[in-house]
Short mmCIF file of C-alpha atoms and ligand atoms in Angstrom, two decimals:
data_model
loop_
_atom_site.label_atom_id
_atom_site.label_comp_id
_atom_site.label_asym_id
_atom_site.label_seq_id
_atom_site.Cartn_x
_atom_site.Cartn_y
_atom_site.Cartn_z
CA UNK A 4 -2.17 -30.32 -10.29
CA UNK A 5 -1.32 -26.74 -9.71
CA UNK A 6 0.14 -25.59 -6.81
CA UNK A 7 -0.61 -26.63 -2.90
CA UNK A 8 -3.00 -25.51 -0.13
CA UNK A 9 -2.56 -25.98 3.99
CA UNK A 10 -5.46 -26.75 5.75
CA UNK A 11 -4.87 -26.44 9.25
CA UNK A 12 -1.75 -28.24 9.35
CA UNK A 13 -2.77 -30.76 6.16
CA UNK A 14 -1.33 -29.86 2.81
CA UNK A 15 -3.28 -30.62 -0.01
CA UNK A 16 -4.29 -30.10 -3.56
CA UNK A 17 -6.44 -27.68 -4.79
CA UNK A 18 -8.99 -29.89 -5.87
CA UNK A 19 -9.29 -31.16 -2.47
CA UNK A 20 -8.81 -28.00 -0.12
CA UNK A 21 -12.00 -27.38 1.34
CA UNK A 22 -13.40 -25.54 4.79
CA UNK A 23 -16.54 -25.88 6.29
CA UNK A 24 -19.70 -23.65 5.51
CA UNK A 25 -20.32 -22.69 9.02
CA UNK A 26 -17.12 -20.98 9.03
CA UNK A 27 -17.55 -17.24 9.78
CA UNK A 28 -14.81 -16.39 7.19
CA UNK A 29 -17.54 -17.89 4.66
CA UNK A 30 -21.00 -16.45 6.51
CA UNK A 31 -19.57 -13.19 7.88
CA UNK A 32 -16.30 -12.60 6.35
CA UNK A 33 -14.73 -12.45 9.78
CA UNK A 34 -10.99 -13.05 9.03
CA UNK A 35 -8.19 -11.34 7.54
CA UNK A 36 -5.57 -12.83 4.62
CA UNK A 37 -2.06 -11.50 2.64
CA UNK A 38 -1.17 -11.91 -0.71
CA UNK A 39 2.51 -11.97 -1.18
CA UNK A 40 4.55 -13.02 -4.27
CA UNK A 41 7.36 -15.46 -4.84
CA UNK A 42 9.66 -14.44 -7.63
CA UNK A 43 12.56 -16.97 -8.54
CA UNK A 44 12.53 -19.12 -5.78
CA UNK A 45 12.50 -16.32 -2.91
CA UNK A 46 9.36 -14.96 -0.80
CA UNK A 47 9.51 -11.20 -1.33
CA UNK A 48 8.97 -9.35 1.77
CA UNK A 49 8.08 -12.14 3.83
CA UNK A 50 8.71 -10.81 6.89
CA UNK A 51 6.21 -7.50 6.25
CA UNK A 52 3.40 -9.52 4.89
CA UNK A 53 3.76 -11.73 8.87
CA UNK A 54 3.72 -8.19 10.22
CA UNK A 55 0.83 -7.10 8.83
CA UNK A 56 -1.30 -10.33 9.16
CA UNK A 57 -0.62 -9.92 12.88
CA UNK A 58 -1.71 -6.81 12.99
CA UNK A 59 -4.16 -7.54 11.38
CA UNK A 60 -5.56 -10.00 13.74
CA UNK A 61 -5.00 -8.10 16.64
CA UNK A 62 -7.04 -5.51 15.69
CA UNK A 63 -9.83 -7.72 15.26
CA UNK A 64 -9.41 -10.06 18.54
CA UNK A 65 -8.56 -12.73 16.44
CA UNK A 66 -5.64 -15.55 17.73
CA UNK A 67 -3.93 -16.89 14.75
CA UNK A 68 -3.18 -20.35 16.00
CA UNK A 69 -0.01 -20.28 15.09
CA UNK A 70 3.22 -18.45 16.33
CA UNK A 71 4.94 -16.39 13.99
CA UNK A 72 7.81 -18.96 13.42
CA UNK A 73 4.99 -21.85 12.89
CA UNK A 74 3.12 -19.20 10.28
CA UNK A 75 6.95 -18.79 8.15
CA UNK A 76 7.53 -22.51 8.27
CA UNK A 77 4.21 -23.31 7.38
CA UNK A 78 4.15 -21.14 4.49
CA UNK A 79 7.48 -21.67 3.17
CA UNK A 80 6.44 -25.75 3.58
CA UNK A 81 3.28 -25.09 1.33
CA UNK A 82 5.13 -23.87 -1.14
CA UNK A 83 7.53 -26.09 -1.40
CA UNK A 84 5.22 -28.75 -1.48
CA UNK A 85 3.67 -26.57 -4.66
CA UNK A 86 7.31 -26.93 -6.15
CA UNK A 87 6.70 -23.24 -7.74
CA UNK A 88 9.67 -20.46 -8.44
CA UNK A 89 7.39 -17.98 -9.16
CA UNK A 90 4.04 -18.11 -7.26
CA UNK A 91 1.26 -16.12 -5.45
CA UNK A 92 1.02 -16.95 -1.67
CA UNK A 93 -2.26 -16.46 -0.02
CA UNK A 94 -2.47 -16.79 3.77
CA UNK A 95 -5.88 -17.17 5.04
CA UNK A 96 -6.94 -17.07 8.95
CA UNK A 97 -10.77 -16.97 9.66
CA UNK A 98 -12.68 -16.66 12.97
CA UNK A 99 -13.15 -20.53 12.11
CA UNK A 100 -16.73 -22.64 12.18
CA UNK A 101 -19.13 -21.46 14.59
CA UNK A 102 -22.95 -21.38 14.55
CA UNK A 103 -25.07 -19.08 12.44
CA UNK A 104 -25.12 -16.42 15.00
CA UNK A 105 -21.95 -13.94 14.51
CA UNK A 106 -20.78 -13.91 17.92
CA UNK A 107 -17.48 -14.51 17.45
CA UNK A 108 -17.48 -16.19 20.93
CA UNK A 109 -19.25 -19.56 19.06
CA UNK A 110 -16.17 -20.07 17.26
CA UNK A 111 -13.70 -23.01 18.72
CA UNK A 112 -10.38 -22.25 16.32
CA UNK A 113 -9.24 -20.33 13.93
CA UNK A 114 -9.04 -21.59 10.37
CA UNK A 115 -5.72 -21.69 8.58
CA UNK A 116 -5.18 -21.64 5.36
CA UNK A 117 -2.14 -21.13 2.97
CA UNK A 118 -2.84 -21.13 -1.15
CA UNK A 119 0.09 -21.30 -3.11
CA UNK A 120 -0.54 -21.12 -7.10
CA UNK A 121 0.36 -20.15 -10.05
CA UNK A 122 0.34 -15.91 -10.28
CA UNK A 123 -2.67 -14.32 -12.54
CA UNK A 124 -0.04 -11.62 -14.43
CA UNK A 125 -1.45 -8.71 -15.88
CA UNK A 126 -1.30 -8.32 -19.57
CA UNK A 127 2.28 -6.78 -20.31
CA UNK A 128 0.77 -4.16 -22.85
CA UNK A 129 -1.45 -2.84 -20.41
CA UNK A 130 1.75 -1.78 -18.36
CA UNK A 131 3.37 -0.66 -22.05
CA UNK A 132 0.70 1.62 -22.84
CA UNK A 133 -0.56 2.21 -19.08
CA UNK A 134 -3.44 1.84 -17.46
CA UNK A 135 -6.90 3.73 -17.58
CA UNK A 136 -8.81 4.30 -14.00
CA UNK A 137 -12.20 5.44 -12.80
CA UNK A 138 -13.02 7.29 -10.10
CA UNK A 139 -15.55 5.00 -8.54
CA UNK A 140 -18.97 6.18 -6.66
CA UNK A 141 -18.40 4.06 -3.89
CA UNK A 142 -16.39 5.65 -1.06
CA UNK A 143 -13.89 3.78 1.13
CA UNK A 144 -15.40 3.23 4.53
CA UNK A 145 -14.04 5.88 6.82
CA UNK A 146 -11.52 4.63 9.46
CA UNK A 147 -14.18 4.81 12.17
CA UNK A 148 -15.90 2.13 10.11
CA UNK A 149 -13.66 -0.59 9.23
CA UNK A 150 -10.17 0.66 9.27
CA UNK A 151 -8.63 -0.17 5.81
CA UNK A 152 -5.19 -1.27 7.33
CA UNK A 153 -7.30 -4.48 8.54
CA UNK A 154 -6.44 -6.44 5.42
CA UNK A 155 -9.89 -8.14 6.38
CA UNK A 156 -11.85 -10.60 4.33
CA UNK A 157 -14.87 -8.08 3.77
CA UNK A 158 -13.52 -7.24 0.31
CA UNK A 159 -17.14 -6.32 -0.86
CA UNK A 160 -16.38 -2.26 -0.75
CA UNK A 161 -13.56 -2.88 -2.95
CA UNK A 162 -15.85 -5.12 -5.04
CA UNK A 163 -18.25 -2.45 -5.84
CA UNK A 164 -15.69 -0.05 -6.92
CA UNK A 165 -14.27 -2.35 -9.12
CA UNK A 166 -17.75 -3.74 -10.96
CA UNK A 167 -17.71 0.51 -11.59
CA UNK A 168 -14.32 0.21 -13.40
CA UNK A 169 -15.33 -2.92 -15.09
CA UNK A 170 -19.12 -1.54 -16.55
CA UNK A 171 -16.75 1.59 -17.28
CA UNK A 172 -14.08 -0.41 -19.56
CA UNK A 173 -11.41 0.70 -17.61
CA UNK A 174 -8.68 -1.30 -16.27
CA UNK A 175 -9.16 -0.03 -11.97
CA UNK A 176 -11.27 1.66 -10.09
CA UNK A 177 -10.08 4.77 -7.83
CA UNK A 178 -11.69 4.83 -4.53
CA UNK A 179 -11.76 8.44 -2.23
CA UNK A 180 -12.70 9.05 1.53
CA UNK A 181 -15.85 10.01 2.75
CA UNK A 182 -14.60 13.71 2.36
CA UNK A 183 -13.35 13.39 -0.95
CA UNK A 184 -9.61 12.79 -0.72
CA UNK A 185 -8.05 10.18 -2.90
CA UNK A 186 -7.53 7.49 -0.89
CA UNK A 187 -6.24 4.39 -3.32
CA UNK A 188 -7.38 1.66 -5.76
CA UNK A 189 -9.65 -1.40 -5.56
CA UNK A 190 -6.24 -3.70 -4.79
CA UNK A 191 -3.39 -0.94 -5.25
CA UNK A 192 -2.20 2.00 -4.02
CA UNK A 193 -2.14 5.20 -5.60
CA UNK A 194 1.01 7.25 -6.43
CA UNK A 195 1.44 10.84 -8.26
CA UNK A 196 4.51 12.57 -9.40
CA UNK A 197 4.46 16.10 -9.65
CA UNK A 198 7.13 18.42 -10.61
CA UNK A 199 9.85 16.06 -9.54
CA UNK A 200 7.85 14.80 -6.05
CA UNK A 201 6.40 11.26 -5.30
CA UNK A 202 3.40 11.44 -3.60
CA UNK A 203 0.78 8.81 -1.78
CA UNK A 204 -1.70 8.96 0.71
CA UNK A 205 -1.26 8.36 4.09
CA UNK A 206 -2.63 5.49 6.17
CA UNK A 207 -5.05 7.13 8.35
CA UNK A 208 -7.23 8.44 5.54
CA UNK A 209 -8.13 4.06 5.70
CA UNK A 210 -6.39 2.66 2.92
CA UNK A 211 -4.56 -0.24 3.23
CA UNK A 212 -0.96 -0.12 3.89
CA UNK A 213 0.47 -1.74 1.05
CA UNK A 214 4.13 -3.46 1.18
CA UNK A 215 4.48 -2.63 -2.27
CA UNK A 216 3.81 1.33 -1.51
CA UNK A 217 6.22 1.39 1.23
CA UNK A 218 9.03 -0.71 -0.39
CA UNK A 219 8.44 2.06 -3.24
CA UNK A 220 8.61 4.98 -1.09
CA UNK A 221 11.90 3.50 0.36
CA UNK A 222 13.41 2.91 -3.16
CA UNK A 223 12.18 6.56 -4.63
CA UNK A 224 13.97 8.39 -1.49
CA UNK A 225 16.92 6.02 -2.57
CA UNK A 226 16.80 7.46 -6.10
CA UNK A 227 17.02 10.77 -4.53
CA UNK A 228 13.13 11.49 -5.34
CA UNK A 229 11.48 13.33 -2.92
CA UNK A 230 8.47 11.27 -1.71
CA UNK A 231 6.13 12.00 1.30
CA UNK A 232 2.78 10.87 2.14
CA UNK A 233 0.27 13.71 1.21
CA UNK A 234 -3.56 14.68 1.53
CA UNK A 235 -4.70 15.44 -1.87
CA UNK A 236 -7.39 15.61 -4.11
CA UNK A 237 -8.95 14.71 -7.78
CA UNK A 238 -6.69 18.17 -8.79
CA UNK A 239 -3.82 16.91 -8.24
CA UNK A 240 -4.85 13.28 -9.99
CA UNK A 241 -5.64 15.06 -13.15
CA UNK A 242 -2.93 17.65 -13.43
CA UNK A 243 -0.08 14.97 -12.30
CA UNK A 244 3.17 14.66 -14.50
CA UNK A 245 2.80 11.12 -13.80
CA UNK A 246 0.49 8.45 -12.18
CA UNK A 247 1.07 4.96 -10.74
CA UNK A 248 -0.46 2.39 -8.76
CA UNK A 249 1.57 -0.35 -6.80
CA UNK A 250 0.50 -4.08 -5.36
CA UNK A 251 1.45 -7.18 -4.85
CA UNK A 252 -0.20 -8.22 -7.79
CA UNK A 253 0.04 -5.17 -10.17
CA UNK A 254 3.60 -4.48 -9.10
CA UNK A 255 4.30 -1.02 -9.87
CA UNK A 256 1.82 -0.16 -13.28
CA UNK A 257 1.82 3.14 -14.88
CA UNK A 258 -1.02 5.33 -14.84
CA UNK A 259 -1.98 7.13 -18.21
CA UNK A 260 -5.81 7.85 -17.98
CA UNK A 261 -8.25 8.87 -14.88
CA UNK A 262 -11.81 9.71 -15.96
CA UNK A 263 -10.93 10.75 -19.20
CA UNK A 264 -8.50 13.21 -18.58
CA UNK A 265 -5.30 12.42 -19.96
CA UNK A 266 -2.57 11.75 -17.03
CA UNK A 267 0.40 14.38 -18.30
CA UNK A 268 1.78 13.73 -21.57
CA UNK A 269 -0.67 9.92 -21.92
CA UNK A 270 2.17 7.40 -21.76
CA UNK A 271 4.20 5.89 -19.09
CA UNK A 272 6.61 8.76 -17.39
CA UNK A 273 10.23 8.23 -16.60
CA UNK A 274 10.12 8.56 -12.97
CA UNK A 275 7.26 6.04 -13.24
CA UNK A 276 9.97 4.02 -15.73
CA UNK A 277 12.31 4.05 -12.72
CA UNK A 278 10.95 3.07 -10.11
CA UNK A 279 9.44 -0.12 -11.90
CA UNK A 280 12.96 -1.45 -13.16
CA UNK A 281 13.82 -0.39 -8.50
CA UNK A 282 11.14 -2.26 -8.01
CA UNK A 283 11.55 -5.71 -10.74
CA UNK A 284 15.64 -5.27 -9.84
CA UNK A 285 14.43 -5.79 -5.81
CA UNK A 286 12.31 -8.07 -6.32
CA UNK A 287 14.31 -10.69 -8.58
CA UNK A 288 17.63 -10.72 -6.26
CA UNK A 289 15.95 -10.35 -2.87
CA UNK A 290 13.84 -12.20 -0.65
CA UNK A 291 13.83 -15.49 1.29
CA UNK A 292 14.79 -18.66 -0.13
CA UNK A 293 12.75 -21.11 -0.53
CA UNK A 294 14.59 -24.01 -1.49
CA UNK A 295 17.04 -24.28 0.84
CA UNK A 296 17.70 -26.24 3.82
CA UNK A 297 15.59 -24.52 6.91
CA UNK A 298 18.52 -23.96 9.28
CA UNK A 299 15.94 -24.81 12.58
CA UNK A 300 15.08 -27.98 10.63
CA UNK A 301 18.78 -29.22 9.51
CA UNK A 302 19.80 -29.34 13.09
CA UNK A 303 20.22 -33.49 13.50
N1 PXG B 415 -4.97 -1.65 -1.27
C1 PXG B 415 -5.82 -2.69 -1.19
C2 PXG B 415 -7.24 -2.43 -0.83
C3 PXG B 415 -5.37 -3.99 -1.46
O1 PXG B 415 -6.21 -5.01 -1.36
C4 PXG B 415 -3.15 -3.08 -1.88
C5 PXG B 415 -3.68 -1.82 -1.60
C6 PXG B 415 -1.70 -3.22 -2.17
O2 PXG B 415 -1.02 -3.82 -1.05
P1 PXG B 415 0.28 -4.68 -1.23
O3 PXG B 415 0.70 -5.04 0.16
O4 PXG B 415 -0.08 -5.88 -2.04
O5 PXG B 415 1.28 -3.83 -1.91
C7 PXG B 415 -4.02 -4.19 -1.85
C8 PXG B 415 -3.50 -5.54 -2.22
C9 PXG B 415 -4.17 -9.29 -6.08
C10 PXG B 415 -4.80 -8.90 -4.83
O6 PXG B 415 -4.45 -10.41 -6.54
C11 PXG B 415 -4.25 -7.88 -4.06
C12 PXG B 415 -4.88 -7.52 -2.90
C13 PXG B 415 -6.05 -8.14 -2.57
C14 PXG B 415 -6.58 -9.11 -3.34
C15 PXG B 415 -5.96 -9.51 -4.47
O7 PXG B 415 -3.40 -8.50 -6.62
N2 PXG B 415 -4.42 -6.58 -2.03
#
């Protein structure tokens, strides 16, 4: 068996995990989720990935079942139960079983469910020699549509772009706005480094919010890197010093190549170099612990 999954308060196996088909996580894709790491024993971030998923919900009218305190214990349960040190969480709450009507209204509870496995890790010489991006066709929905700081279970905008990237040979797909600003990857955010600054987009263009891209901003202003959150365009991609994408999955991964154009000098940049050993350096001594004693728990 690898790893564990709750099911509304039952953990299980992965084999045996299962929700119904009436669920309008499954027909509509009416839910949100988080995907959060666990890196020698310790959740990283924990406590931002809980903020977002509540935000999350809230912005789509959606009660997570759970309190906040009941979500942390339940996760940190499930993953225990999963016995892993270094592991992919994946918190999932849908709208729950309904009818086949979309009326959220038809829908009793809330779904719950926490994966815990074994993390998918990139190959380690695509972050050696870097990574090679497309600009993809498909546009990220404006914020008027579907906000992209819902971290929302309709991942089929970021599916398109990344069947692009894929029929392209490259390793991710670059999504803009609906008025042509870059806006961030299929699961990452975007990062350039010109003449000495660090720059991303900011939230409101509709990206998502990423707890990576924020814990990087936070450790580039540390290194004494100016970083801000800018409006730019394709330009400023393609005559970068440096490129870089961050996520939960992808960590911090250089850039080297966006539609053909070679990102400054084509390998991994030192600023780039940097903030990837802030980032691994963070994420191996911080975090919270898994394996311990819950202090709520050991009062007898
Ligand atoms: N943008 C989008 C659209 C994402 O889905 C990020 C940025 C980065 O956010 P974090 O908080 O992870 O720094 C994501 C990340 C995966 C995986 O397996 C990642 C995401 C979604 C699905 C799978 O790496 N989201």
């Amino acid at each position: 068996m690898s790893g564990a999954v709750y099911v509304n308060g039952r953990i299980t196996t992965r084999e045996e995990a299962a929700v119904p088909v009436y669920d309008h996580g499954y027909l509509y894709g009416d839910g949100i989720f988080e995907g959060i790491r666990v890196y020698g024993g310790r959740i990283f971030k924990l406590e931002e990935h809980l903020d977002r998923l509540y935000e999350s919900a809230r912005h789509i009218l959606l009660e997570i079942p759970l309190a906040r305190d009941e979500m942390r214990r339940a996760i940190l349960e499930t993953v225990r139960a999963s016995g892993l040190r270094d592991a992919y969480i994946r918190p999932v709450v849908s709208r729950g079983p309904g009818d086949l009507g979309l009326d959220p209204r038809k829908c009793a509870r809330p779904t719950v469910v926490i994966i815990v496995d074994a993390i998918q890790l990139y190959p380690a010489e695509a972050y050696a020699r870097g990574l090679r991006l497309i600009t993809a066709a498909v546009r990220r929905p404006a914020p008027d549509a579907l906000d992209g700081r819902i971290k929302s279970l309709n991942y089929l905008n970021n599916i398109l772009a990344r069947i692009e990237a894929n029929r392209a040979g490259a390793d991710e797909a670059l999504l803009l706005t609906r008025d042509g600003y870059v806006c961030e990857c299929s699961a990452d955010n975007l990062f350039v480094v010109t003449r000495g600054e660090v720059w991303t987009p900011p939230p409101h263009l509709g990206l998502l919010r990423g707890v990576t891209r924020d814990t990087v901003l936070a450790l580039a202003r540390e290194a004494g890197l100016p970083a801000a959150e800018r409006v730019f365009t394709l330009h400023d991609v393609y005559t970068a010093d440096e490129c870089f994408l961050t996520g939960t999955g992808a960590e911090v991964g250089p850039v080297v190549e966006v539609d053909g154009r070679r990102i400054g000098d084509g390998r991994p940049g030192p600023v780039t170099a940097r903030l990837v050993a802030a980032f691994r350096a963070l994420a191996q001594t911080t975090g919270t612990p898994v394996y311990v004693e819950d202090p709520a728990a050991g009062r007898r």
